[in-house]
Amino acid sequence: MRYNEAAFIGQQRSRAAQMKLFDYAGFAMLTYTIKKSPKDDGFLPVGEGLFVSKAIYENNIIIYLTDEEGYAKAQTKPMSIIEGEKIFEKILSDDMKVFDGELKTI
């Protein structure tokens, strides 16, 4: 797929994830919208799947919404671990699945 096509589709998918994460956290940044194709012959949009993941950095946590391959589509700002865990649990209670693999972030 050509870059501009992948970027357009990926941007739509990532914006939807950003808005969903915004509803939970009050702030969300767009991250990945495209990825290289597995055969390295072009680009692909981030996947349609929506999973939640988290990463702890010292005394802060960031919550991510990812595709099925772990590409972060949206992320929160760094926040306290207690606050982040509450948001993470709320997302899980709404039946979103956890992505447990390698997280790909910016």
mmCIF file with all atom_site columns, N, CA and C in Angstrom, residues 30-59:
data_model
loop_
_atom_site.group_PDB
_atom_site.id
_atom_site.type_symbol
_atom_site.label_atom_id
_atom_site.label_alt_id
_atom_site.label_comp_id
_atom_site.label_asym_id
_atom_site.label_entity_id
_atom_site.label_seq_id
_atom_site.pdbx_PDB_ins_code
_atom_site.Cartn_x
_atom_site.Cartn_y
_atom_site.Cartn_z
_atom_site.occupancy
_atom_site.B_iso_or_equiv
_atom_site.pdbx_formal_charge
_atom_site.auth_seq_id
_atom_site.auth_comp_id
_atom_site.auth_asym_id
_atom_site.auth_atom_id
_atom_site.pdbx_PDB_model_num
ATOM 1  N N  . LEU A 1 30 ? -2.157 11.097 19.942 1.00 0.00 ? 30 LEU A N  1
ATOM 2  C CA . LEU A 1 30 ? -2.058 10.196 18.803 1.00 0.00 ? 30 LEU A CA 1
ATOM 3  C C  . LEU A 1 30 ? -0.612 9.722  18.700 1.00 0.00 ? 30 LEU A C  1
ATOM 4  N N  . THR A 1 31 ? -0.402 8.442  18.421 1.00 0.00 ? 31 THR A N  1
ATOM 5  C CA . THR A 1 31 ? 0.971  7.959  18.264 1.00 0.00 ? 31 THR A CA 1
ATOM 6  C C  . THR A 1 31 ? 1.137  7.387  16.862 1.00 0.00 ? 31 THR A C  1
ATOM 7  N N  . TYR A 1 32 ? 1.266  6.089  16.721 1.00 0.00 ? 32 TYR A N  1
ATOM 8  C CA . TYR A 1 32 ? 1.476  5.509  15.391 1.00 0.00 ? 32 TYR A CA 1
ATOM 9  C C  . TYR A 1 32 ? 0.204  5.528  14.551 1.00 0.00 ? 32 TYR A C  1
ATOM 10 N N  . THR A 1 33 ? 0.376  5.791  13.257 1.00 0.00 ? 33 THR A N  1
ATOM 11 C CA . THR A 1 33 ? -0.728 5.674  12.307 1.00 0.00 ? 33 THR A CA 1
ATOM 12 C C  . THR A 1 33 ? -0.384 4.680  11.196 1.00 0.00 ? 33 THR A C  1
ATOM 13 N N  . ILE A 1 34 ? 0.911  4.468  10.945 1.00 0.00 ? 34 ILE A N  1
ATOM 14 C CA . ILE A 1 34 ? 1.341  3.526  9.906  1.00 0.00 ? 34 ILE A CA 1
ATOM 15 C C  . ILE A 1 34 ? 2.459  2.637  10.433 1.00 0.00 ? 34 ILE A C  1
ATOM 16 N N  . LYS A 1 35 ? 2.697  1.561  9.698  1.00 0.00 ? 35 LYS A N  1
ATOM 17 C CA . LYS A 1 35 ? 3.816  0.657  9.987  1.00 0.00 ? 35 LYS A CA 1
ATOM 18 C C  . LYS A 1 35 ? 4.315  0.107  8.659  1.00 0.00 ? 35 LYS A C  1
ATOM 19 N N  . LYS A 1 36 ? 5.547  -0.346 8.639  1.00 0.00 ? 36 LYS A N  1
ATOM 20 C CA . LYS A 1 36 ? 6.088  -0.950 7.412  1.00 0.00 ? 36 LYS A CA 1
ATOM 21 C C  . LYS A 1 36 ? 5.442  -2.307 7.196  1.00 0.00 ? 36 LYS A C  1
ATOM 22 N N  . SER A 1 37 ? 5.253  -2.662 5.939  1.00 0.00 ? 37 SER A N  1
ATOM 23 C CA . SER A 1 37 ? 4.684  -3.975 5.641  1.00 0.00 ? 37 SER A CA 1
ATOM 24 C C  . SER A 1 37 ? 5.703  -5.057 5.997  1.00 0.00 ? 37 SER A C  1
ATOM 25 N N  . PRO A 1 38 ? 5.234  -6.259 6.329  1.00 0.00 ? 38 PRO A N  1
ATOM 26 C CA . PRO A 1 38 ? 6.156  -7.330 6.727  1.00 0.00 ? 38 PRO A CA 1
ATOM 27 C C  . PRO A 1 38 ? 7.200  -7.669 5.659  1.00 0.00 ? 38 PRO A C  1
ATOM 28 N N  . LYS A 1 39 ? 6.848  -7.496 4.398  1.00 0.00 ? 39 LYS A N  1
ATOM 29 C CA . LYS A 1 39 ? 7.783  -7.799 3.309  1.00 0.00 ? 39 LYS A CA 1
ATOM 30 C C  . LYS A 1 39 ? 8.642  -6.592 2.953  1.00 0.00 ? 39 LYS A C  1
ATOM 31 N N  . ASP A 1 40 ? 8.478  -5.505 3.712  1.00 0.00 ? 40 ASP A N  1
ATOM 32 C CA . ASP A 1 40 ? 9.237  -4.276 3.489  1.00 0.00 ? 40 ASP A CA 1
ATOM 33 C C  . ASP A 1 40 ? 9.039  -3.727 2.075  1.00 0.00 ? 40 ASP A C  1
ATOM 34 N N  . ASP A 1 41 ? 7.818  -3.891 1.556  1.00 0.00 ? 41 ASP A N  1
ATOM 35 C CA . ASP A 1 41 ? 7.534  -3.405 0.203  1.00 0.00 ? 41 ASP A CA 1
ATOM 36 C C  . ASP A 1 41 ? 6.497  -2.281 0.200  1.00 0.00 ? 41 ASP A C  1
ATOM 37 N N  . GLY A 1 42 ? 6.404  -1.590 1.288  1.00 0.00 ? 42 GLY A N  1
ATOM 38 C CA . GLY A 1 42 ? 5.441  -0.496 1.374  1.00 0.00 ? 42 GLY A CA 1
ATOM 39 C C  . GLY A 1 42 ? 5.021  -0.263 2.813  1.00 0.00 ? 42 GLY A C  1
ATOM 40 N N  . PHE A 1 43 ? 3.851  0.299  2.964  1.00 0.00 ? 43 PHE A N  1
ATOM 41 C CA . PHE A 1 43 ? 3.357  0.667  4.287  1.00 0.00 ? 43 PHE A CA 1
ATOM 42 C C  . PHE A 1 43 ? 1.978  0.079  4.516  1.00 0.00 ? 43 PHE A C  1
ATOM 43 N N  . LEU A 1 44 ? 1.626  -0.045 5.786  1.00 0.00 ? 44 LEU A N  1
ATOM 44 C CA . LEU A 1 44 ? 0.306  -0.501 6.189  1.00 0.00 ? 44 LEU A CA 1
ATOM 45 C C  . LEU A 1 44 ? -0.214 0.435  7.268  1.00 0.00 ? 44 LEU A C  1
ATOM 46 N N  . PRO A 1 45 ? -1.537 0.605  7.343  1.00 0.00 ? 45 PRO A N  1
ATOM 47 C CA . PRO A 1 45 ? -2.070 1.370  8.469  1.00 0.00 ? 45 PRO A CA 1
ATOM 48 C C  . PRO A 1 45 ? -1.968 0.533  9.739  1.00 0.00 ? 45 PRO A C  1
ATOM 49 N N  . VAL A 1 46 ? -2.015 1.181  10.895 1.00 0.00 ? 46 VAL A N  1
ATOM 50 C CA . VAL A 1 46 ? -2.091 0.408  12.130 1.00 0.00 ? 46 VAL A CA 1
ATOM 51 C C  . VAL A 1 46 ? -3.340 -0.465 12.049 1.00 0.00 ? 46 VAL A C  1
ATOM 52 N N  . GLY A 1 47 ? -3.338 -1.555 12.792 1.00 0.00 ? 47 GLY A N  1
ATOM 53 C CA . GLY A 1 47 ? -4.434 -2.513 12.717 1.00 0.00 ? 47 GLY A CA 1
ATOM 54 C C  . GLY A 1 47 ? -5.751 -1.994 13.272 1.00 0.00 ? 47 GLY A C  1
ATOM 55 N N  . GLU A 1 48 ? -6.813 -2.719 12.934 1.00 0.00 ? 48 GLU A N  1
ATOM 56 C CA . GLU A 1 48 ? -8.147 -2.349 13.396 1.00 0.00 ? 48 GLU A CA 1
ATOM 57 C C  . GLU A 1 48 ? -8.392 -2.732 14.846 1.00 0.00 ? 48 GLU A C  1
ATOM 58 N N  . GLY A 1 49 ? -7.711 -3.764 15.336 1.00 0.00 ? 49 GLY A N  1
ATOM 59 C CA . GLY A 1 49 ? -7.919 -4.229 16.703 1.00 0.00 ? 49 GLY A CA 1
ATOM 60 C C  . GLY A 1 49 ? -7.621 -3.145 17.719 1.00 0.00 ? 49 GLY A C  1
ATOM 61 N N  . LEU A 1 50 ? -8.242 -3.262 18.890 1.00 0.00 ? 50 LEU A N  1
ATOM 62 C CA . LEU A 1 50 ? -8.024 -2.283 19.948 1.00 0.00 ? 50 LEU A CA 1
ATOM 63 C C  . LEU A 1 50 ? -7.770 -3.017 21.257 1.00 0.00 ? 50 LEU A C  1
ATOM 64 N N  . PHE A 1 51 ? -6.575 -2.822 21.787 1.00 0.00 ? 51 PHE A N  1
ATOM 65 C CA . PHE A 1 51 ? -6.136 -3.463 23.021 1.00 0.00 ? 51 PHE A CA 1
ATOM 66 C C  . PHE A 1 51 ? -5.565 -2.394 23.940 1.00 0.00 ? 51 PHE A C  1
ATOM 67 N N  . VAL A 1 52 ? -5.499 -2.711 25.219 1.00 0.00 ? 52 VAL A N  1
ATOM 68 C CA . VAL A 1 52 ? -4.923 -1.780 26.191 1.00 0.00 ? 52 VAL A CA 1
ATOM 69 C C  . VAL A 1 52 ? -3.620 -2.354 26.726 1.00 0.00 ? 52 VAL A C  1
ATOM 70 N N  . SER A 1 53 ? -2.690 -1.475 27.005 1.00 0.00 ? 53 SER A N  1
ATOM 71 C CA . SER A 1 53 ? -1.409 -1.860 27.582 1.00 0.00 ? 53 SER A CA 1
ATOM 72 C C  . SER A 1 53 ? -0.955 -0.723 28.487 1.00 0.00 ? 53 SER A C  1
ATOM 73 N N  . LYS A 1 54 ? 0.043  -0.992 29.305 1.00 0.00 ? 54 LYS A N  1
ATOM 74 C CA . LYS A 1 54 ? 0.571  0.041  30.191 1.00 0.00 ? 54 LYS A CA 1
ATOM 75 C C  . LYS A 1 54 ? 2.064  -0.151 30.339 1.00 0.00 ? 54 LYS A C  1
ATOM 76 N N  . ALA A 1 55 ? 2.726  0.930  30.678 1.00 0.00 ? 55 ALA A N  1
ATOM 77 C CA . ALA A 1 55 ? 4.165  0.877  30.928 1.00 0.00 ? 55 ALA A CA 1
ATOM 78 C C  . ALA A 1 55 ? 4.469  1.806  32.094 1.00 0.00 ? 55 ALA A C  1
ATOM 79 N N  . ILE A 1 56 ? 5.279  1.300  33.015 1.00 0.00 ? 56 ILE A N  1
ATOM 80 C CA . ILE A 1 56 ? 5.673  2.082  34.183 1.00 0.00 ? 56 ILE A CA 1
ATOM 81 C C  . ILE A 1 56 ? 7.090  2.602  33.961 1.00 0.00 ? 56 ILE A C  1
ATOM 82 N N  . TYR A 1 57 ? 7.241  3.892  34.162 1.00 0.00 ? 57 TYR A N  1
ATOM 83 C CA . TYR A 1 57 ? 8.526  4.573  34.031 1.00 0.00 ? 57 TYR A CA 1
ATOM 84 C C  . TYR A 1 57 ? 8.804  5.277  35.357 1.00 0.00 ? 57 TYR A C  1
ATOM 85 N N  . GLU A 1 58 ? 9.691  4.710  36.160 1.00 0.00 ? 58 GLU A N  1
ATOM 86 C CA . GLU A 1 58 ? 10.009 5.228  37.493 1.00 0.00 ? 58 GLU A CA 1
ATOM 87 C C  . GLU A 1 58 ? 8.731  5.343  38.321 1.00 0.00 ? 58 GLU A C  1
ATOM 88 N N  . ASN A 1 59 ? 8.277  6.558  38.633 1.00 0.00 ? 59 ASN A N  1
ATOM 89 C CA . ASN A 1 59 ? 7.089  6.745  39.471 1.00 0.00 ? 59 ASN A CA 1
ATOM 90 C C  . ASN A 1 59 ? 5.842  7.095  38.670 1.00 0.00 ? 59 ASN A C  1
#
